[in-house]
Coordinates of C-alpha atoms in Angstrom, one line a residue:
X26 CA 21.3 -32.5 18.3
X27 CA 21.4 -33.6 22.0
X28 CA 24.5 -31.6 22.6
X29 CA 23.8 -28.3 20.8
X30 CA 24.5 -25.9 23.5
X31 CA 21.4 -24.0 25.2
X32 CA 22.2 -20.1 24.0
X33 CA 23.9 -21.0 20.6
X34 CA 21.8 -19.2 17.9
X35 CA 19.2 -20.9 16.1
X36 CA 20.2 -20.8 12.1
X37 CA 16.9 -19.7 9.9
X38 CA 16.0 -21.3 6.9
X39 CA 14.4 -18.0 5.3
X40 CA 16.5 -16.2 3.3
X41 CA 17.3 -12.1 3.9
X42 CA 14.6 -11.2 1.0
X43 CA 11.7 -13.8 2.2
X44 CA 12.5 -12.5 5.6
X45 CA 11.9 -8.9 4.1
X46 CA 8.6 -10.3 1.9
X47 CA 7.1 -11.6 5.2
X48 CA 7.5 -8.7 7.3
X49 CA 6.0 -6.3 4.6
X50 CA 2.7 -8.8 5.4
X51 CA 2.6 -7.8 9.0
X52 CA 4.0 -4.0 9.1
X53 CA 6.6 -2.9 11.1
X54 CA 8.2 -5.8 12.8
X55 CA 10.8 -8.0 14.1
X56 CA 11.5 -11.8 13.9
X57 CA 12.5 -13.8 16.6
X58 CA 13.3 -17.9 15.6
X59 CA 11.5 -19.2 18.5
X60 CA 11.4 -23.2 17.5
X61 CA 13.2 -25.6 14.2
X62 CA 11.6 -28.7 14.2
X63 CA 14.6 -30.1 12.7
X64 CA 16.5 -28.9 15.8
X65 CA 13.4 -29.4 18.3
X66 CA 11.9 -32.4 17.1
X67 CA 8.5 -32.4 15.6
X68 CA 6.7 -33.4 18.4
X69 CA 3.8 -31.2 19.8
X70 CA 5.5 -30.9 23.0
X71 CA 8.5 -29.5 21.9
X72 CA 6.5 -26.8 20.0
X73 CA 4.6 -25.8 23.0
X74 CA 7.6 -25.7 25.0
X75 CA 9.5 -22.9 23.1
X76 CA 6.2 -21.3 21.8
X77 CA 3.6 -20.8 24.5
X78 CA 3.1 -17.8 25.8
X79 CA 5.3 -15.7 23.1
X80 CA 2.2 -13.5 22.0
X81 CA 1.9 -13.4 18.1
X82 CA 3.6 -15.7 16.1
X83 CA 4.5 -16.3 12.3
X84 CA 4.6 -20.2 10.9
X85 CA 7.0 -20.9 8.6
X86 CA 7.0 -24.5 6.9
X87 CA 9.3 -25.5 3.8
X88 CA 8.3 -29.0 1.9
X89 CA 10.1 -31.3 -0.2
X90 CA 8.7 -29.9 -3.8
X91 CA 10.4 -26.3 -2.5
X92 CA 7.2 -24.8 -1.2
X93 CA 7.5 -22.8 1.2
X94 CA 4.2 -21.8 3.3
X95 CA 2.7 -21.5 6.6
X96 CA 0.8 -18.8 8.9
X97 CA 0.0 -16.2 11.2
X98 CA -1.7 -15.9 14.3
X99 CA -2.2 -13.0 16.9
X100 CA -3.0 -14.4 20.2
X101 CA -1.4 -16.7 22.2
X102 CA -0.6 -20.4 22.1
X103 CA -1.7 -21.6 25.9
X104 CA -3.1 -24.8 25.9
X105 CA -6.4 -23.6 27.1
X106 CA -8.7 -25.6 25.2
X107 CA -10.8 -23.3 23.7
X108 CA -11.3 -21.7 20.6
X109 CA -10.1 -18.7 19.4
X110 CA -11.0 -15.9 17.0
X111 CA -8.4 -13.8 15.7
X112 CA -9.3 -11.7 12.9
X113 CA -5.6 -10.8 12.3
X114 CA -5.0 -14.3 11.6
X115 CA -4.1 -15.4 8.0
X116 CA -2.5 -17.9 6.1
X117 CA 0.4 -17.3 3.3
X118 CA 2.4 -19.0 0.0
X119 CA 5.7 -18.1 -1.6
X120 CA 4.4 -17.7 -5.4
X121 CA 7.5 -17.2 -6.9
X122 CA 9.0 -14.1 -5.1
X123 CA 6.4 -12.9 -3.5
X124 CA 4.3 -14.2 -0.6
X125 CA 0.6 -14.6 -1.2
X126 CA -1.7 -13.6 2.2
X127 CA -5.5 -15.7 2.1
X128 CA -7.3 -13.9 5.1
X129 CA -9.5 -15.9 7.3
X130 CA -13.1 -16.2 5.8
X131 CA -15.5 -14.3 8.4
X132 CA -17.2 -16.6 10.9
X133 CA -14.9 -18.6 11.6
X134 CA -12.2 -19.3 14.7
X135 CA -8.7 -19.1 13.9
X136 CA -7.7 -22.7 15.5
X137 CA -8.5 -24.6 18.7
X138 CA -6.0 -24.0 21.5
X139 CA -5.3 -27.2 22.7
X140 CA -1.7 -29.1 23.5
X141 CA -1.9 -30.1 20.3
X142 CA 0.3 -28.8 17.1
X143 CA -0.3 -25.4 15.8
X144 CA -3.6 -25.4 13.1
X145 CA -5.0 -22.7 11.6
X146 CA -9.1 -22.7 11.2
X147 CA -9.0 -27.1 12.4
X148 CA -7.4 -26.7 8.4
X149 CA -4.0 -26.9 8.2
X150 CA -2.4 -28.7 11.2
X151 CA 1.3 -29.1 11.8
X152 CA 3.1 -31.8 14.6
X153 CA -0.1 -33.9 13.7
X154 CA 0.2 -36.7 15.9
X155 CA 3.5 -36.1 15.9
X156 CA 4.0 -36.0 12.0
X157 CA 4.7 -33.0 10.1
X158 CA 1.7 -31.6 8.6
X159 CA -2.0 -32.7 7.9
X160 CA -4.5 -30.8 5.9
X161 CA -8.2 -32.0 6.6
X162 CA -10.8 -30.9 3.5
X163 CA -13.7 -30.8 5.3
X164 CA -13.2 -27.3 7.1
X165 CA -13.7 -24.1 5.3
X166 CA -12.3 -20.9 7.4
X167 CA -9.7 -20.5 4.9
X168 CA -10.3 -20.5 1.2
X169 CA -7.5 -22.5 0.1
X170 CA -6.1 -24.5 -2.9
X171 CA -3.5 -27.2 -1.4
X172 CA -1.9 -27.2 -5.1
X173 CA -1.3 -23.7 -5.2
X174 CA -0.4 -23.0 -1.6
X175 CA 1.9 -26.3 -1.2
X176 CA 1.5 -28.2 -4.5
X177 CA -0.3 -30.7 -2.5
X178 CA 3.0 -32.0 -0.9
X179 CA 2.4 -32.1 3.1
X180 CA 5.6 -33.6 3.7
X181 CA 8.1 -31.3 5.2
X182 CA 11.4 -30.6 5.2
X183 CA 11.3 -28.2 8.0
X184 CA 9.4 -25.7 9.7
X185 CA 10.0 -22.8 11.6
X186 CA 7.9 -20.7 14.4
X187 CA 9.2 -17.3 14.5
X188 CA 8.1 -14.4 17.7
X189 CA 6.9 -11.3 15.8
X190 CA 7.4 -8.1 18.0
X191 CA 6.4 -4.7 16.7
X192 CA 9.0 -2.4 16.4
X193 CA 7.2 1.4 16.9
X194 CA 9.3 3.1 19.6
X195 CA 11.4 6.1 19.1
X196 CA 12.7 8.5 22.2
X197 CA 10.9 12.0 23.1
X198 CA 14.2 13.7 22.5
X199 CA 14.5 12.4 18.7
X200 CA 14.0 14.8 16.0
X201 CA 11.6 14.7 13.2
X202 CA 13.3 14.3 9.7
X203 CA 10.1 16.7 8.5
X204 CA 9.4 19.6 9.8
X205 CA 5.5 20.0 9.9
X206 CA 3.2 22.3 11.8
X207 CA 0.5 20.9 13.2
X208 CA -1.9 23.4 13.7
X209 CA -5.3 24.8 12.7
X210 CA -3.5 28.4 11.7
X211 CA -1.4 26.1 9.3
X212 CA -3.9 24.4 7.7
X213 CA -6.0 27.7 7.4
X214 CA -3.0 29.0 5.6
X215 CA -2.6 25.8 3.5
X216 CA -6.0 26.0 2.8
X217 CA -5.7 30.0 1.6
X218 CA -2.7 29.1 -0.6
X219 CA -4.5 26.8 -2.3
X220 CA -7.3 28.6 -3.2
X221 CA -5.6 32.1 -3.9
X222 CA -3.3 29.5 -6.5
X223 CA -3.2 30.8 -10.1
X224 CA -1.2 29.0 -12.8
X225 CA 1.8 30.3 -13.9
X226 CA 0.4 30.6 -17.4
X227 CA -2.1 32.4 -18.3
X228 CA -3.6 30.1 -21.0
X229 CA -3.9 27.8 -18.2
X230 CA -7.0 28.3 -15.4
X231 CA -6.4 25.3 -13.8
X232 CA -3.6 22.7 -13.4
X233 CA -4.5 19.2 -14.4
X234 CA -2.8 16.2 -12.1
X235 CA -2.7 12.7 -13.1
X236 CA -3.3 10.2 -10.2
X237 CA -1.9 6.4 -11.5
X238 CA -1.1 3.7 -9.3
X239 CA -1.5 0.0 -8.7
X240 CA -4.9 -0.8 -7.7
X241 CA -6.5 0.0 -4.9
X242 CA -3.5 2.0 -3.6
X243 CA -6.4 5.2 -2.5
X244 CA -6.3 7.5 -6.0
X245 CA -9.9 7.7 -5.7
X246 CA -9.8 8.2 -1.8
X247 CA -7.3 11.1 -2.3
X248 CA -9.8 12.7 -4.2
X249 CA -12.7 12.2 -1.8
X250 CA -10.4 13.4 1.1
X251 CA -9.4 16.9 -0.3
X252 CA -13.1 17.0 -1.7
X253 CA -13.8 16.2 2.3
X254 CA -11.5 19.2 3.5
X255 CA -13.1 22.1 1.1
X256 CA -16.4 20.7 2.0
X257 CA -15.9 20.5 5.6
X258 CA -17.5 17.0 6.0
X259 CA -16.8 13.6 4.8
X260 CA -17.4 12.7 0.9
X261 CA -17.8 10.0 -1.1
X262 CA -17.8 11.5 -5.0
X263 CA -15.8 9.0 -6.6
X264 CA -16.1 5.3 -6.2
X265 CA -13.1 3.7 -3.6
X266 CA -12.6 0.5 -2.0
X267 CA -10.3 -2.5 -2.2
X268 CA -11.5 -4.9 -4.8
X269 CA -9.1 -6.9 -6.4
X270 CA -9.4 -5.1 -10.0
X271 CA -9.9 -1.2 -10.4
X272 CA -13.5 0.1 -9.5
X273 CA -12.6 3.4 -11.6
X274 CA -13.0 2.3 -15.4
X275 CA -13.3 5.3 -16.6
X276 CA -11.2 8.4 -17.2
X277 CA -12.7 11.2 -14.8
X278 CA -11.8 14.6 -14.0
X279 CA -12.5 15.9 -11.1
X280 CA -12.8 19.8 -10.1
X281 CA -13.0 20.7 -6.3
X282 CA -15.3 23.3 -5.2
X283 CA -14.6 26.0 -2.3
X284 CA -17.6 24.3 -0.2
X285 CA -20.7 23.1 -1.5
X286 CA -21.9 27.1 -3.1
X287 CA -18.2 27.9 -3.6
X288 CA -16.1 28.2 -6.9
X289 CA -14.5 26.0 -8.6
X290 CA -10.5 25.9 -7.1
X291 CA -7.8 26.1 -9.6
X292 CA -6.8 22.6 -9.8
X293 CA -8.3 19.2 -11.1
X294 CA -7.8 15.9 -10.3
X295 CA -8.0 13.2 -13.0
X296 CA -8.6 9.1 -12.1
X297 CA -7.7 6.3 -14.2
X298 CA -7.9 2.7 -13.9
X299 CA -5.4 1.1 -11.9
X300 CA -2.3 -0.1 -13.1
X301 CA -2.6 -4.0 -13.2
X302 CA 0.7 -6.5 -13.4
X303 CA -0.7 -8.5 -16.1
X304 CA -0.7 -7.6 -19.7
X305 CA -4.0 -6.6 -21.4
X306 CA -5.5 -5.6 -17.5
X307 CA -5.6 -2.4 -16.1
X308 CA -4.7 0.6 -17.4
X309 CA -2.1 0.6 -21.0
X310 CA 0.7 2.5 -21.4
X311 CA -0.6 3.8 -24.9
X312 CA -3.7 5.1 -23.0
X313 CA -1.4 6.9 -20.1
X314 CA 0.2 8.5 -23.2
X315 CA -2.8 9.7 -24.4
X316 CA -3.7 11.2 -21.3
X317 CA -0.7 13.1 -20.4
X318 CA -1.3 14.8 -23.9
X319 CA -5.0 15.9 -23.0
X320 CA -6.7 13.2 -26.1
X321 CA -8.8 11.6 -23.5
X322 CA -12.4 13.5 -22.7
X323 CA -14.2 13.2 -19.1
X324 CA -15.5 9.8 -18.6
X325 CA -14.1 8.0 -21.9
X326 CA -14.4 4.5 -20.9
X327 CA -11.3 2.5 -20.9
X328 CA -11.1 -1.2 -22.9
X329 CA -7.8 -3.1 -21.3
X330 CA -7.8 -4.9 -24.2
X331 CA -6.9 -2.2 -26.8
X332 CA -5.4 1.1 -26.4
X333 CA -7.7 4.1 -26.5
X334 CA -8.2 5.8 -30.1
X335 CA -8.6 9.5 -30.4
X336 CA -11.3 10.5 -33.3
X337 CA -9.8 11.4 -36.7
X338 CA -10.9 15.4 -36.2
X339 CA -9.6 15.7 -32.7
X340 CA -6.2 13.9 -33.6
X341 CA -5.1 16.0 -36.4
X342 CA -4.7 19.2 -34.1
X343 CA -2.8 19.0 -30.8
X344 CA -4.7 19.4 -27.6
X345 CA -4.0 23.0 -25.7
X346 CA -1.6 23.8 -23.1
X347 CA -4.9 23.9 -20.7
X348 CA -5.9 19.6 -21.7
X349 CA -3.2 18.0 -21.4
X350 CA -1.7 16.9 -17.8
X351 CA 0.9 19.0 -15.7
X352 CA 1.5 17.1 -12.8
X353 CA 2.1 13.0 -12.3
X354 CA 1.6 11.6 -9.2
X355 CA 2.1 8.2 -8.2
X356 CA -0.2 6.6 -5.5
X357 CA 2.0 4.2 -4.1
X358 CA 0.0 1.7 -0.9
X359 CA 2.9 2.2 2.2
X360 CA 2.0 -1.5 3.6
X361 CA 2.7 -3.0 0.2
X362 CA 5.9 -1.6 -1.0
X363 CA 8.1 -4.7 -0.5
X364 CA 5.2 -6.8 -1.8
X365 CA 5.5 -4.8 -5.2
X366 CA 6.2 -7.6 -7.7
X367 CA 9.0 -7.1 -10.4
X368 CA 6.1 -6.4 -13.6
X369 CA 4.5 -4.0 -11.7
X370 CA 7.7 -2.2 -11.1
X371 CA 8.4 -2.6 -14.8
X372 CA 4.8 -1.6 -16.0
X373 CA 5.6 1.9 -13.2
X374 CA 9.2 2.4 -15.3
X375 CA 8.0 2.2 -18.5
X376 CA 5.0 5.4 -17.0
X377 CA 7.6 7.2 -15.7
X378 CA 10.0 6.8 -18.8
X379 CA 7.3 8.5 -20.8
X380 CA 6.4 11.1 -18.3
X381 CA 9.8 12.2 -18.1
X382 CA 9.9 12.4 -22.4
X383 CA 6.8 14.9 -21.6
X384 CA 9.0 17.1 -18.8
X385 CA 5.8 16.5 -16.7
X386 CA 6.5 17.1 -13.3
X387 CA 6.1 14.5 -11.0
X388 CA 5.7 13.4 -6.9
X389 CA 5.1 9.5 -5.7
X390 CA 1.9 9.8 -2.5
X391 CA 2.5 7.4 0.0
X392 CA -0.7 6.1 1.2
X393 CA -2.2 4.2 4.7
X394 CA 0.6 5.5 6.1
X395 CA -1.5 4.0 9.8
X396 CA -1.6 0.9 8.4
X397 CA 1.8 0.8 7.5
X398 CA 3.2 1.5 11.4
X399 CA 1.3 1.4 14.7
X400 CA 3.3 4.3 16.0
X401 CA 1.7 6.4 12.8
X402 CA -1.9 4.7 13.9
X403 CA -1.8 5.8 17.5
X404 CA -0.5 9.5 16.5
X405 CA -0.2 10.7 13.2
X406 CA 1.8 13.8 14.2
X407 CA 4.6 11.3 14.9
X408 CA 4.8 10.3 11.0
X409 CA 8.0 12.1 10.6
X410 CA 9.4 10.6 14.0
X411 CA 8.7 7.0 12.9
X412 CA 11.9 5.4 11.4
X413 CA 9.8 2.6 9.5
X414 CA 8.1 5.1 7.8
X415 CA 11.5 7.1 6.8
X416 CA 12.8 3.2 5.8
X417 CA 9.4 3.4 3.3
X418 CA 10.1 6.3 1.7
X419 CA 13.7 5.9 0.5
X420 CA 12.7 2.2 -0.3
X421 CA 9.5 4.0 -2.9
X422 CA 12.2 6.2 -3.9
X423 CA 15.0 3.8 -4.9
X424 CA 12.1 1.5 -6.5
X425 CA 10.2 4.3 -8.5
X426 CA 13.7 6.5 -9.1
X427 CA 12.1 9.9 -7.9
X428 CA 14.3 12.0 -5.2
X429 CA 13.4 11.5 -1.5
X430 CA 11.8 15.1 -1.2
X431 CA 9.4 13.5 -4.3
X432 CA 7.6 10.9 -2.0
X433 CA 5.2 12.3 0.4
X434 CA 3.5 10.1 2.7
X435 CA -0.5 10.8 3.7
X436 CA -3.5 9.3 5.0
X437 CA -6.6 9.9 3.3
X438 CA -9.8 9.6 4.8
X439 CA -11.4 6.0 4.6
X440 CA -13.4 4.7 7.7
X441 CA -13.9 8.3 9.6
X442 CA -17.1 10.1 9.7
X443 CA -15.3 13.3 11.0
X444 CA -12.3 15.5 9.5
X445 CA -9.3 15.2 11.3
X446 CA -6.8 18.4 11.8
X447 CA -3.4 15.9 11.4
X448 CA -4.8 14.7 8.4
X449 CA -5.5 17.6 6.3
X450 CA -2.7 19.2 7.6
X451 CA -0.5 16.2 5.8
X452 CA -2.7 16.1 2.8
X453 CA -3.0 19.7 2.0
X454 CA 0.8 20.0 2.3
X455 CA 1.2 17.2 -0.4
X456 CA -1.6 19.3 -3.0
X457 CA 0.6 22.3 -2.4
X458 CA 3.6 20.8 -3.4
X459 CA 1.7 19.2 -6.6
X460 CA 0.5 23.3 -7.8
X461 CA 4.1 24.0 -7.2
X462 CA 5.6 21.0 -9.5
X463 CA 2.9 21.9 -11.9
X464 CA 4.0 25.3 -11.6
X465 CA 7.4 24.2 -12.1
X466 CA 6.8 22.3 -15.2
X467 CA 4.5 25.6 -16.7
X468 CA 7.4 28.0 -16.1
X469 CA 10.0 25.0 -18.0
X470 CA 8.2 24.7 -21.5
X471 CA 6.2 28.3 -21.9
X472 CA 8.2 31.4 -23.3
X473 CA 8.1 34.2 -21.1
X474 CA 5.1 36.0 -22.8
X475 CA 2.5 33.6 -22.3
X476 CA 3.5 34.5 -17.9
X477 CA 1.5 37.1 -16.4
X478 CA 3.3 40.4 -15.5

């Protein structure tokens, strides 16, 4: 190893997709093999030599029973001696194809900057007294099962400390691959369209859109923000957040008023449960069925375990033009599109096979769009400048199977207590385009009579 020259290349153990996996965990960024203990040695010194003072840094250990594991830290390794919080820190575990994040419990510091090996919460410690890894029980900043996260093997085959950099800059002179105006007239205009809209049918006095996605990708919060735009204030109607199973269990519909006195617009937005990877969780394909065909009321409360069942009496006629859904859209969560694991993807084909039996029209939303790329969090404006977010949107198109111009990216409102002209702008653009692929789906099945002259 001595004579391994000083700029040759060091080799990384992660393959092209767990590269990929990882970098989906942290947004957009690059990786930069900083230090191989195999190549380095395993001694605490060696790490501090190659990785003090390289800002954040990713962990990457690999143990004899094939685990691989290991974490992430924001600030700094400088042999201070003190203790540092950093609430970005977290630890992760390959299960199967996909990498697992356990975020730091609140409370806690993230690890004790001493000269040392690298730990995470005084937890997990690797280059323990010179040895490869130690796990000590008795701490608790990190929730974590050593079966699961390293099947309780701590000797190690290798590990790996890579430099993570974002990657958010793009020239002045580069030009959008959108064209958006970002100005009040335009979202004034938007905002007209929308509620001059009539259906292209006349049977039809408002267009129904279906919302499904995995959960807690922001169907609910999509709501609330176009709610939040005709209201002029922040809303909270339906229930949001980011528990791990859906917090929408029933089927709602939900009509949007002109302002709090105003009339009814002529849309309406309809929530379901989210669309879980395991089977007999989350929303069923039998129930989605139903729904598209206008079977399921307002609030019919949905039982993962068996499909829903329409009465006898409402069954034996088919619902009206007016019930059943015209639009699908997908609400796809921009930060985990790589992370999307191969059932979900399935459970999404299997939808969209069925949507597309239906002719329904149909448009993937890209949400947290600001989580997704710094660039897009300093300035949304630039959303259509940032290449990471372009790379997102062909990736949710080749996964999902809809066209490019299909996907539209947003941010809806979450943590704000003020409306935001960018942010309308971006969202009101993606509800017109739903009234026009409704429309577009009206003027494909109804004969020309039922149009009004």
């Amino acid at each position: 190893m001595a004579s391994r020259t000083h700029n040759a290349p060091l080799a990384s153990s992660l393959t092209e997709e767990q590269r990929k996996q990882l970098c989906g965990l942290l947004g957009n960024v690059e990786l930069t093999l900083l230090y191989k203990a195999s190549v380095h040695g395993y001694q605490a010194s060696a790490f501090h030599q190659r990785c003090d003072r390289q800002g954040p840094t990713l962990l990457v250990a690999y143990n004899h029973s094939g685990y691989i594991f290991g974490g992430y830290t924001s600030v700094d390794y400088t042999q201070s001696g003190q203790y540092i919080t950093d609430e970005e820190a977290f630890l992760f575990s390959f299960q199967g194809k996909i990498p697992v994040c356990i975020k730091m419990n609140s409370g806690y510091n993230a690890r004790v900057d001493d000269g040392g090996g690298p730990n995470f919460g005084q937890q997990v410690y690797f280059c323990y007294n010179n040895q490869p890894v130690r796990y000590n029980t008795g701490a608790s900043a990190f929730t974590v099962n050593p079966t699961t996260m390293y099947g309780n093997d701590t000797r190690l085959s290798e590990f790996e400390v890579y430099k993570v950099e974002q990657i958010c800059a793009v020239s002045s002179e580069e030009k959008p691959w959108r064209n958006v105006l970002w100005k009040a007239e335009r979202k004034d205009k938007l905002m007209e369209m929308i509620r001059n809209y009539k259906p292209l049918v006349t049977s039809v006095s408002r267009v129904r859109i279906l919302m499904i996605g995995p959960v807690g990708a922001g169907k609910s919060s999509f709501f609330n923000s176009i709610n939040s735009i005709f209201m002029g204030r922040i809303t909270s109607k339906a229930m949001s957040g980011s528990a791990g199973t859906s917090l929408t269990t029933q089927f709602r519909t939900y009509p949007v008023k002109d302002g709090r006195e105003g009339k009814p617009l002529p849309f309406v937005l309809c929530d379901t449960m989210g669309l879980e990877e395991q089977t007999g969780a989350g929303l069923d394909i039998e129930d989605i069925s139903s729904i598209l065909q206008g079977r399921v009321h307002d609030r019919y409360k949905f039982n993962p375990t068996e499909p829903f069942q329409p009465d006898e009496q409402k069954a034996s006629k088919p619902a009206s033009l007016q019930e059943k859904i015209h639009c699908v859209v997908y609400v796809i969560d921009a930060t985990k599109i790589s992370l999307m694991s191969d059932k979900l993807q399935e459970k999404l084909a299997s939808v969209r096979r069925k949507v597309n039996s239906l002719g329904i029209a149909q448009i993937v939303l890209m949400t947290k769009v600001d989580e997704a790329c710094p660039l897009v969090e300093k300035d949304l404006y630039k959303i259509y400048l940032s290449p990471y977010i372009k790379s997102k949107v062909q990736e949710v198109s080749s996964r999902l199977g809809v066209p490019v111009s299909c996907v539209l990216p947003v941010k809806n409102y979450s943590q704000e207590l003020e409306l935001e002209l960018n942010c309308d702008v971006l969202l009101l653009t993606a509800l017109q385009q739903m009234l026009n692929f409704a429309d577009d789906y009206l003027d494909d099945i109804c004969p020309l009579e039922d149009k009004p002259k």
